[in-house]
mmCIF file of C-alpha atoms in Angstrom:
data_model
loop_
_atom_site.group_PDB
_atom_site.id
_atom_site.type_symbol
_atom_site.label_atom_id
_atom_site.label_comp_id
_atom_site.label_asym_id
_atom_site.label_seq_id
_atom_site.Cartn_x
_atom_site.Cartn_y
_atom_site.Cartn_z
ATOM 1 C CA MET J 1 4.002 7.958 -5.739
ATOM 2 C CA PHE J 2 5.277 7.140 -2.678
ATOM 3 C CA CYS J 3 8.329 5.866 -1.167
ATOM 4 C CA LEU J 4 9.869 4.931 1.729
ATOM 5 C CA VAL J 5 13.055 3.700 3.016
ATOM 6 C CA TYR J 6 14.415 1.329 5.954
ATOM 7 C CA LYS J 7 17.105 -0.591 7.698
ATOM 8 C CA SER J 8 17.478 -3.414 9.849
ATOM 9 C CA THR J 9 19.496 -6.102 11.161
ATOM 10 C CA ALA J 10 18.607 -9.271 10.407
ATOM 11 C CA SER J 11 17.802 -11.927 13.342
ATOM 12 C CA PRO J 12 20.951 -14.069 13.983
ATOM 13 C CA SER J 13 18.846 -17.506 13.395
ATOM 14 C CA PHE J 14 17.594 -15.888 9.629
ATOM 15 C CA THR J 15 19.923 -18.052 6.943
ATOM 16 C CA LYS J 16 20.742 -17.213 3.448
ATOM 17 C CA SER J 17 17.894 -19.967 1.827
ATOM 18 C CA GLN J 18 15.064 -18.343 3.918
ATOM 19 C CA ILE J 19 16.933 -15.083 2.623
ATOM 20 C CA THR J 20 16.087 -16.316 -0.979
ATOM 21 C CA GLU J 21 12.998 -17.431 0.107
ATOM 22 C CA MET J 22 11.630 -14.196 1.455
ATOM 23 C CA LEU J 23 13.028 -12.232 -1.259
ATOM 24 C CA GLU J 24 11.020 -14.491 -3.964
ATOM 25 C CA LYS J 25 7.736 -14.350 -2.205
ATOM 26 C CA ALA J 26 8.729 -10.665 -2.012
ATOM 27 C CA GLN J 27 8.931 -10.071 -5.434
ATOM 28 C CA ARG J 28 5.481 -12.322 -6.255
ATOM 29 C CA PHE J 29 3.664 -9.909 -4.379
ATOM 30 C CA ASN J 30 5.065 -6.793 -4.783
ATOM 31 C CA GLN J 31 5.041 -7.309 -8.440
ATOM 32 C CA GLU J 32 0.995 -8.197 -8.316
ATOM 33 C CA SER J 33 0.983 -5.268 -5.644
ATOM 34 C CA LYS J 34 2.606 -2.601 -8.208
ATOM 35 C CA ILE J 35 5.074 -1.906 -5.672
ATOM 36 C CA THR J 36 8.683 -1.635 -7.158
ATOM 37 C CA GLY J 37 12.090 -1.596 -5.136
ATOM 38 C CA CYS J 38 15.726 -2.338 -4.163
ATOM 39 C CA LEU J 39 16.136 -4.564 -1.021
ATOM 40 C CA LEU J 40 20.279 -4.517 -0.128
ATOM 41 C CA TYR J 41 21.945 -7.328 2.895
ATOM 42 C CA TYR J 42 25.236 -7.399 3.526
ATOM 43 C CA HIS J 43 26.755 -8.492 7.112
ATOM 44 C CA GLY J 44 23.768 -9.170 8.341
ATOM 45 C CA GLU J 45 22.016 -5.648 8.272
ATOM 46 C CA PHE J 46 19.505 -5.055 5.716
ATOM 47 C CA LEU J 47 18.177 -1.410 3.484
ATOM 48 C CA GLN J 48 14.940 -1.538 1.760
ATOM 49 C CA TYR J 49 13.816 1.234 -0.799
ATOM 50 C CA LEU J 50 9.828 0.419 -1.915
ATOM 51 C CA GLU J 51 7.742 2.386 -3.720
ATOM 52 C CA GLY J 52 4.776 2.135 -5.039
ATOM 53 C CA ASN J 53 0.746 3.609 -3.817
ATOM 54 C CA GLN J 54 1.275 4.790 -0.946
ATOM 55 C CA ILE J 55 -1.850 2.388 0.879
ATOM 56 C CA LYS J 56 0.068 -0.282 -0.403
ATOM 57 C CA VAL J 57 3.622 0.737 0.854
ATOM 58 C CA ARG J 58 2.801 1.924 3.768
ATOM 59 C CA SER J 59 0.292 -1.738 4.484
ATOM 60 C CA LEU J 60 3.656 -3.873 3.722
ATOM 61 C CA PHE J 61 5.990 -1.379 5.909
ATOM 62 C CA ASP J 62 2.928 -2.310 8.565
ATOM 63 C CA ARG J 63 3.608 -6.019 7.819
ATOM 64 C CA ILE J 64 7.479 -5.794 7.066
ATOM 65 C CA LYS J 65 7.574 -4.147 10.887
ATOM 66 C CA THR J 66 6.123 -7.106 12.751
ATOM 67 C CA ASP J 67 8.487 -9.707 10.654
ATOM 68 C CA PRO J 68 10.112 -11.538 13.917
ATOM 69 C CA ARG J 69 13.307 -12.093 10.583
ATOM 70 C CA HIS J 70 14.811 -8.793 11.946
ATOM 71 C CA THR J 71 14.833 -5.748 14.509
ATOM 72 C CA ASN J 72 16.239 -2.789 15.019
ATOM 73 C CA ILE J 73 13.760 -0.397 11.904
ATOM 74 C CA GLU J 74 14.687 1.696 11.548
ATOM 75 C CA VAL J 75 12.789 4.234 8.758
ATOM 76 C CA LEU J 76 15.895 7.472 6.891
#
């Protein structure tokens, strides 16, 4: 089991409804990929914990890092 935690800042144009939509898609993808975790959002900041197969988690994080809906991504 591999785990990764990161924080980031949501882009100002990222609406709450878009966050909800993103979460729904992520839940489906993560279930299919056997990745679990937790996503927190508070005052424009994200904190996410991901766990699962190392290759799958790292691959997902590579995609997350290129997502323009957030910036200032920092692995904790």
